[in-house]
Amino acid sequence: MQDQNKEKQHPPATPSPINLQRRIKQKVWPHAWPWFAVCKPGVEDICLSELAGLEIENLDPQPGGVGFEGGLEDAYAANMWLRTSSRVLLRVNDFRVRRWDDLVRQASRTTWEYFLQPEGAFTIQVSLTDSNLKHTGQIADVMAQGITRRFKELGLAPPLPARPDQSSSQVIMVRGVDRRCTFSLDSSGDNLHKRGYRLASGKAPLREDLAAALLWISGYSGDVPLIDPMCGSGTLAIEAALIARGLPPCLDREFAMHSWPCHREAAYGHLKKTFEANALDRAPARIMASDNQAPALKFARDNAERAGVGADIEIGQQDFFQLTPPDEPGVLVANPPYGKRIGSVRQGERFIQKMGAHLRNNFPGWRVGVVLYQTEWAKYLGLRNTVRTTVPHGGVKVTLLAGEVPA
Ligand SMILES: C[S@@+](CC[C@H](N)C(=O)[O-])C[C@H]1O[C@@H](n2cnc3c(N)ncnc32)[C@H](O)[C@@H]1O
């Protein structure tokens, strides 16, 4: 951002592409930039703790995400490591808007050349809340013109708005709130909850970021046994295995920032190798996944193999109400069948009642984490020392609840 202000005072001379590389080394690599890790409303605290665990600084939790400051390495780490974030944005410009001209000026003063590939494709998304800017279509046009002007002034071939049939492009977000406007660049590309392992799933799979959030509030860190007795396509058990082994969920993913002109392949490669070297070869405690439907188990096995944790998870067909736990207490996590997507709401409620009774009779002393369709169903489980958060999921609000089964 400081860099941005300097640019405002001294419009750059026309550099050759070689100069661009030098400028990137001087003006991008050594500096801390403002980023924003987007997450589901309700899991901001978990996302914040994950960022703190990466020793990233100046954390600023806000509804729907956490702001932070850092270099490119921090953004690579956030993209690879954050289990509860859906994308990481670079706040490339933030300014006060008094009149339309402010937008026009900033559109061509922003240092796009560090982040947009010459001749690459971009998509502009505009969102306005009580903004003094109006007309999203015109805003997108002004942005595209500003970017073109900037590149031409620098002697670079400008990137172009993506054609409707172009699947992959750099997303630029323009957000106007009251009299402020922010330009952000998506550094992630595909949503980070799409780890890449879940190609097969049943009727109501749990989003990977929410599975990780449930494991987090359940206090799971990998050193005690874990059971998911309604595993479906295996999301909770796979996320648990990744946690237990200390494997980043998006270790092998390609990110949008890989195609930025300022991308540091060596720094990224070093970070990836460090994460790989620090990961355990096997989960230190048992991870068990079962379901009463055989087809779901095939999905779970295939997904676990693709995630590279096939050997860490014991998968078998089993009715939950016949399941007895191993001797050593651990963590049970479940995304039970619930109304709207599977069966009726009344059936979902009866299932939780029955589940509470089975937990009390067979799992005393276990920590339990459950996805609940109705928050008041928590009373049927009778857990102690509970923590909970409510999050949007698949068009409804679900409660992630964790607590202990009374001993
Ligand atoms: C909402 S889905 C779980 C989805 C899973 N978390 C995923 O990400 O794919 C609920 C699962 O519970 C299973 N199920 C329902 N009743 C069960 C029972 N009595 N015992 C074991 N599994 C059961 C269903 O077969 C279904 O796969």
Coordinates of C-alpha atoms in Angstrom, one line a residue, residues 75-374:
A75 CA 0.0 -16.1 1.2
Y76 CA 1.4 -19.4 -0.2
A77 CA 1.3 -20.8 3.3
A78 CA -2.2 -19.6 4.0
N79 CA -3.4 -21.1 0.7
M80 CA -1.8 -24.4 1.3
W81 CA -2.4 -24.7 5.0
L82 CA -5.7 -23.0 6.0
R83 CA -8.4 -25.7 6.5
T84 CA -11.3 -23.3 7.2
S85 CA -10.7 -20.6 4.6
S86 CA -12.3 -20.7 1.2
R87 CA -9.9 -18.2 -0.5
V88 CA -7.2 -15.7 0.2
L89 CA -7.5 -12.2 -1.3
L90 CA -4.8 -9.6 -1.8
R91 CA -6.2 -6.2 -1.0
V92 CA -4.3 -4.4 -3.8
N93 CA -5.9 -1.0 -3.3
D94 CA -8.2 0.7 -0.8
F95 CA -9.2 4.3 -1.2
R96 CA -11.9 6.9 -0.4
V97 CA -14.4 7.7 -3.1
R98 CA -15.7 11.2 -3.4
R99 CA -16.6 11.2 -7.0
W100 CA -16.6 8.8 -10.0
D101 CA -13.2 10.2 -11.2
D102 CA -11.6 8.7 -8.1
L103 CA -12.5 5.2 -9.3
V104 CA -11.3 6.1 -12.9
R105 CA -7.9 7.3 -11.5
Q106 CA -7.3 4.4 -9.1
A107 CA -8.2 1.9 -11.8
S108 CA -5.1 2.9 -13.8
R109 CA -2.9 3.8 -10.8
T110 CA -3.1 0.4 -9.2
T111 CA 0.1 -1.7 -9.7
W112 CA -1.7 -4.4 -11.7
E113 CA 1.4 -5.3 -13.6
Y114 CA 2.8 -7.2 -10.5
F115 CA -0.2 -9.5 -10.4
L116 CA -1.9 -9.7 -13.8
Q117 CA -0.2 -11.6 -16.7
P118 CA 0.3 -9.5 -19.8
E119 CA -2.3 -10.9 -22.3
G120 CA -3.9 -13.0 -19.5
A121 CA -7.6 -13.1 -18.9
F122 CA -9.4 -11.4 -16.0
T123 CA -12.9 -11.3 -14.6
I124 CA -14.2 -8.4 -12.6
Q125 CA -16.8 -8.9 -9.8
V126 CA -18.4 -5.9 -8.3
S127 CA -20.3 -5.7 -5.0
L128 CA -21.8 -2.5 -3.6
T129 CA -23.2 -1.9 -0.1
D130 CA -24.6 1.6 0.5
S131 CA -21.8 2.8 -1.8
N132 CA -21.7 6.2 -3.5
L133 CA -20.6 4.2 -6.6
K134 CA -23.5 2.9 -8.7
H135 CA -23.9 0.8 -11.8
T136 CA -21.8 -2.4 -11.5
G137 CA -21.5 -2.8 -15.3
Q138 CA -20.0 0.7 -15.7
I139 CA -17.6 0.1 -12.8
A140 CA -16.4 -3.1 -14.5
D141 CA -15.8 -1.2 -17.8
V142 CA -13.9 1.6 -16.0
M143 CA -11.7 -1.1 -14.4
A144 CA -11.0 -2.8 -17.6
Q145 CA -10.1 0.5 -19.3
G146 CA -7.8 1.5 -16.4
I147 CA -6.0 -1.8 -16.5
T148 CA -5.4 -1.5 -20.2
R149 CA -4.2 2.0 -19.9
R150 CA -1.8 1.1 -17.2
F151 CA -0.3 -1.8 -19.1
K152 CA 0.1 0.2 -22.3
E153 CA 1.8 3.0 -20.4
L154 CA 4.3 0.5 -19.1
G155 CA 4.9 -0.9 -22.6
L156 CA 3.3 -4.2 -21.7
A157 CA 0.6 -6.2 -23.6
P158 CA -2.6 -5.7 -21.6
P159 CA -4.6 -8.5 -20.1
L160 CA -8.2 -8.8 -21.4
P161 CA -11.6 -9.4 -19.9
A162 CA -12.2 -13.2 -20.0
R163 CA -14.6 -14.5 -22.7
P164 CA -17.7 -16.3 -21.4
D165 CA -16.3 -19.6 -22.5
Q166 CA -12.9 -19.1 -20.8
S167 CA -12.9 -21.2 -17.6
S168 CA -9.7 -20.0 -15.9
S169 CA -9.1 -16.3 -15.3
Q170 CA -7.8 -14.0 -12.6
V171 CA -10.7 -12.7 -10.6
I172 CA -10.5 -9.0 -9.6
M173 CA -13.0 -8.0 -6.9
V174 CA -14.3 -4.4 -6.6
R175 CA -16.1 -3.8 -3.3
G176 CA -17.7 -0.4 -2.5
V177 CA -19.0 0.2 1.0
D178 CA -20.2 3.7 1.9
R179 CA -17.4 6.0 0.6
R180 CA -14.6 3.5 0.5
C181 CA -13.7 1.2 -2.4
T182 CA -11.4 -1.8 -2.3
F183 CA -9.7 -3.7 -5.2
S184 CA -8.8 -7.3 -4.3
L185 CA -7.2 -10.0 -6.3
D186 CA -8.1 -13.6 -5.7
S187 CA -4.8 -15.5 -4.9
S188 CA -6.4 -18.9 -4.6
G189 CA -8.3 -19.7 -7.8
D190 CA -10.6 -22.6 -7.2
N191 CA -12.3 -22.5 -3.8
L192 CA -9.9 -23.8 -1.1
H193 CA -12.5 -26.2 0.3
K194 CA -12.1 -28.1 -3.0
R195 CA -9.0 -30.0 -1.9
G196 CA -9.1 -32.2 -5.0
Y197 CA -9.6 -35.5 -3.3
R198 CA -13.5 -35.6 -3.2
L199 CA -14.4 -36.7 -6.7
A200 CA -17.2 -39.0 -5.5
S201 CA -19.8 -38.3 -2.8
G202 CA -23.2 -39.3 -1.6
K203 CA -26.3 -37.2 -1.2
A204 CA -25.3 -34.7 1.4
P205 CA -21.5 -34.4 1.7
L206 CA -20.1 -32.0 4.3
R207 CA -18.0 -29.2 3.0
E208 CA -14.3 -29.9 3.7
D209 CA -13.8 -26.5 5.5
L210 CA -16.8 -27.2 7.8
A211 CA -15.5 -30.7 8.5
A212 CA -12.2 -29.2 9.6
A213 CA -14.0 -26.6 11.7
L214 CA -16.0 -29.4 13.5
L215 CA -12.8 -31.3 14.1
W216 CA -11.2 -28.1 15.5
I217 CA -14.0 -27.4 18.0
S218 CA -14.0 -31.1 19.0
G219 CA -10.4 -30.6 20.1
Y220 CA -9.1 -33.2 17.7
S221 CA -5.4 -33.0 17.1
G222 CA -4.6 -36.6 16.0
D223 CA -3.2 -38.2 19.2
V224 CA -6.3 -40.1 20.3
P225 CA -8.6 -42.5 18.4
L226 CA -11.2 -40.9 16.1
I227 CA -14.5 -42.4 14.8
D228 CA -16.8 -41.1 12.2
P229 CA -19.7 -43.6 12.3
M230 CA -21.8 -42.0 9.5
C231 CA -18.9 -41.3 7.2
G232 CA -20.6 -41.0 3.8
S233 CA -17.9 -40.0 1.3
G234 CA -15.4 -39.9 4.2
T235 CA -14.8 -36.1 4.5
L236 CA -14.5 -36.0 8.3
A237 CA -12.1 -39.0 8.5
I238 CA -10.0 -37.7 5.6
E239 CA -9.7 -34.2 7.1
A240 CA -8.9 -35.8 10.5
A241 CA -6.1 -37.9 8.9
L242 CA -4.7 -34.7 7.2
I243 CA -4.7 -33.0 10.7
A244 CA -3.2 -36.0 12.4
R245 CA -0.3 -36.2 10.0
G246 CA 0.2 -32.4 9.9
L247 CA -0.4 -32.4 6.1
P248 CA -1.7 -29.1 4.6
P249 CA -5.0 -29.8 2.8
C250 CA -4.0 -28.0 -0.4
L251 CA -0.4 -29.0 -0.5
D252 CA -0.5 -30.1 -4.2
R253 CA -3.0 -27.5 -5.4
E254 CA -2.3 -24.9 -8.1
F255 CA -3.3 -21.4 -7.0
A256 CA -4.2 -18.3 -9.0
M257 CA -1.1 -16.6 -7.6
H258 CA 1.1 -19.1 -9.3
S259 CA 0.5 -17.3 -12.5
W260 CA 1.2 -13.8 -11.1
P261 CA 4.3 -12.1 -12.6
C262 CA 5.5 -11.7 -9.0
H263 CA 5.2 -15.4 -8.2
R264 CA 8.3 -16.8 -6.4
E265 CA 8.6 -20.4 -7.5
A266 CA 11.7 -21.0 -5.3
A267 CA 10.1 -19.6 -2.2
Y268 CA 6.9 -21.5 -2.8
G269 CA 8.8 -24.7 -3.5
H270 CA 10.9 -24.3 -0.3
L271 CA 7.8 -23.8 1.8
K272 CA 6.1 -26.9 0.2
K273 CA 9.1 -29.1 0.9
T274 CA 9.2 -27.8 4.5
F275 CA 5.6 -28.7 5.0
E276 CA 6.2 -32.2 3.5
A277 CA 9.2 -32.8 5.6
N278 CA 7.4 -31.8 8.8
A279 CA 4.4 -34.1 8.1
L280 CA 4.2 -37.6 9.8
D281 CA 4.3 -40.7 7.6
R282 CA 1.3 -42.2 9.4
A283 CA -1.4 -41.0 11.7
P284 CA -0.3 -41.6 15.3
A285 CA -3.7 -42.9 16.5
R286 CA -6.5 -45.0 14.9
I287 CA -9.0 -43.3 12.6
M288 CA -12.1 -45.3 12.0
A289 CA -14.9 -44.5 9.4
S290 CA -18.1 -46.5 9.0
D291 CA -21.5 -46.1 7.4
N292 CA -24.4 -48.5 7.1
Q293 CA -24.6 -48.0 3.3
A294 CA -22.0 -50.0 1.3
P295 CA -21.9 -47.6 -1.7
A296 CA -20.8 -44.8 0.5
L297 CA -17.8 -46.8 1.7
K298 CA -16.5 -47.2 -1.9
F299 CA -16.6 -43.4 -2.2
A300 CA -14.8 -42.9 1.1
R301 CA -12.1 -45.4 0.2
D302 CA -11.5 -43.8 -3.2
N303 CA -11.4 -40.3 -1.7
A304 CA -9.0 -41.3 1.1
E305 CA -6.7 -42.9 -1.5
R306 CA -6.7 -39.7 -3.6
A307 CA -6.0 -37.6 -0.5
G308 CA -3.0 -39.8 0.2
V309 CA -4.4 -41.0 3.6
G310 CA -5.9 -44.3 2.5
A311 CA -3.5 -46.3 4.9
D312 CA -4.5 -44.1 7.9
I313 CA -8.2 -44.8 7.9
E314 CA -10.0 -48.1 8.8
I315 CA -13.2 -48.1 6.7
G316 CA -16.0 -50.6 7.2
Q317 CA -19.7 -51.2 7.0
Q318 CA -21.5 -50.8 10.3
D319 CA -24.8 -49.6 11.7
F320 CA -24.0 -46.8 14.2
F321 CA -26.5 -48.2 16.7
Q322 CA -24.6 -51.5 16.8
L323 CA -21.2 -49.8 17.2
T324 CA -19.2 -50.2 20.4
P325 CA -16.0 -48.1 20.8
P326 CA -12.5 -49.2 21.3
D327 CA -11.3 -49.2 25.0
E328 CA -9.3 -46.0 24.9
P329 CA -11.7 -42.9 24.7
G330 CA -11.2 -40.5 21.9
V331 CA -13.2 -38.3 19.6
L332 CA -16.4 -39.2 17.7
V333 CA -17.5 -36.8 15.0
A334 CA -20.6 -37.2 12.9
N335 CA -22.6 -35.5 10.2
P336 CA -25.9 -37.4 10.8
P337 CA -28.6 -37.7 8.2
Y338 CA -30.9 -34.6 8.6
G339 CA -34.0 -33.1 7.1
K340 CA -34.2 -31.3 3.8
R341 CA -31.4 -33.2 2.1
I342 CA -31.9 -36.7 3.6
G343 CA -35.4 -37.7 4.9
S344 CA -37.7 -35.4 6.8
V345 CA -36.9 -33.0 9.6
R346 CA -38.9 -35.2 12.0
Q347 CA -36.8 -38.2 11.1
G348 CA -33.7 -36.1 11.6
E349 CA -34.8 -35.2 15.1
R350 CA -35.7 -38.7 16.0
F351 CA -32.2 -39.9 14.8
I352 CA -30.5 -37.3 17.1
Q353 CA -32.6 -38.5 20.1
K354 CA -31.6 -42.1 19.4
M355 CA -28.0 -41.0 18.9
G356 CA -27.9 -39.3 22.3
A357 CA -29.1 -42.5 24.0
H358 CA -26.5 -44.6 22.2
L359 CA -23.7 -42.2 23.0
R360 CA -24.6 -42.1 26.7
N361 CA -24.8 -45.9 26.9
N362 CA -21.6 -46.7 24.9
F363 CA -19.3 -43.7 24.7
P364 CA -18.9 -42.3 28.2
G365 CA -15.9 -40.0 28.5
W366 CA -15.7 -39.4 24.7
R367 CA -15.5 -36.0 23.1
V368 CA -18.2 -35.7 20.4
G369 CA -18.6 -33.2 17.5
V370 CA -21.9 -33.2 15.6
V371 CA -23.4 -31.3 12.7
L372 CA -27.0 -30.4 13.8
Y373 CA -29.7 -29.2 11.5
Q374 CA -31.6 -27.6 14.4

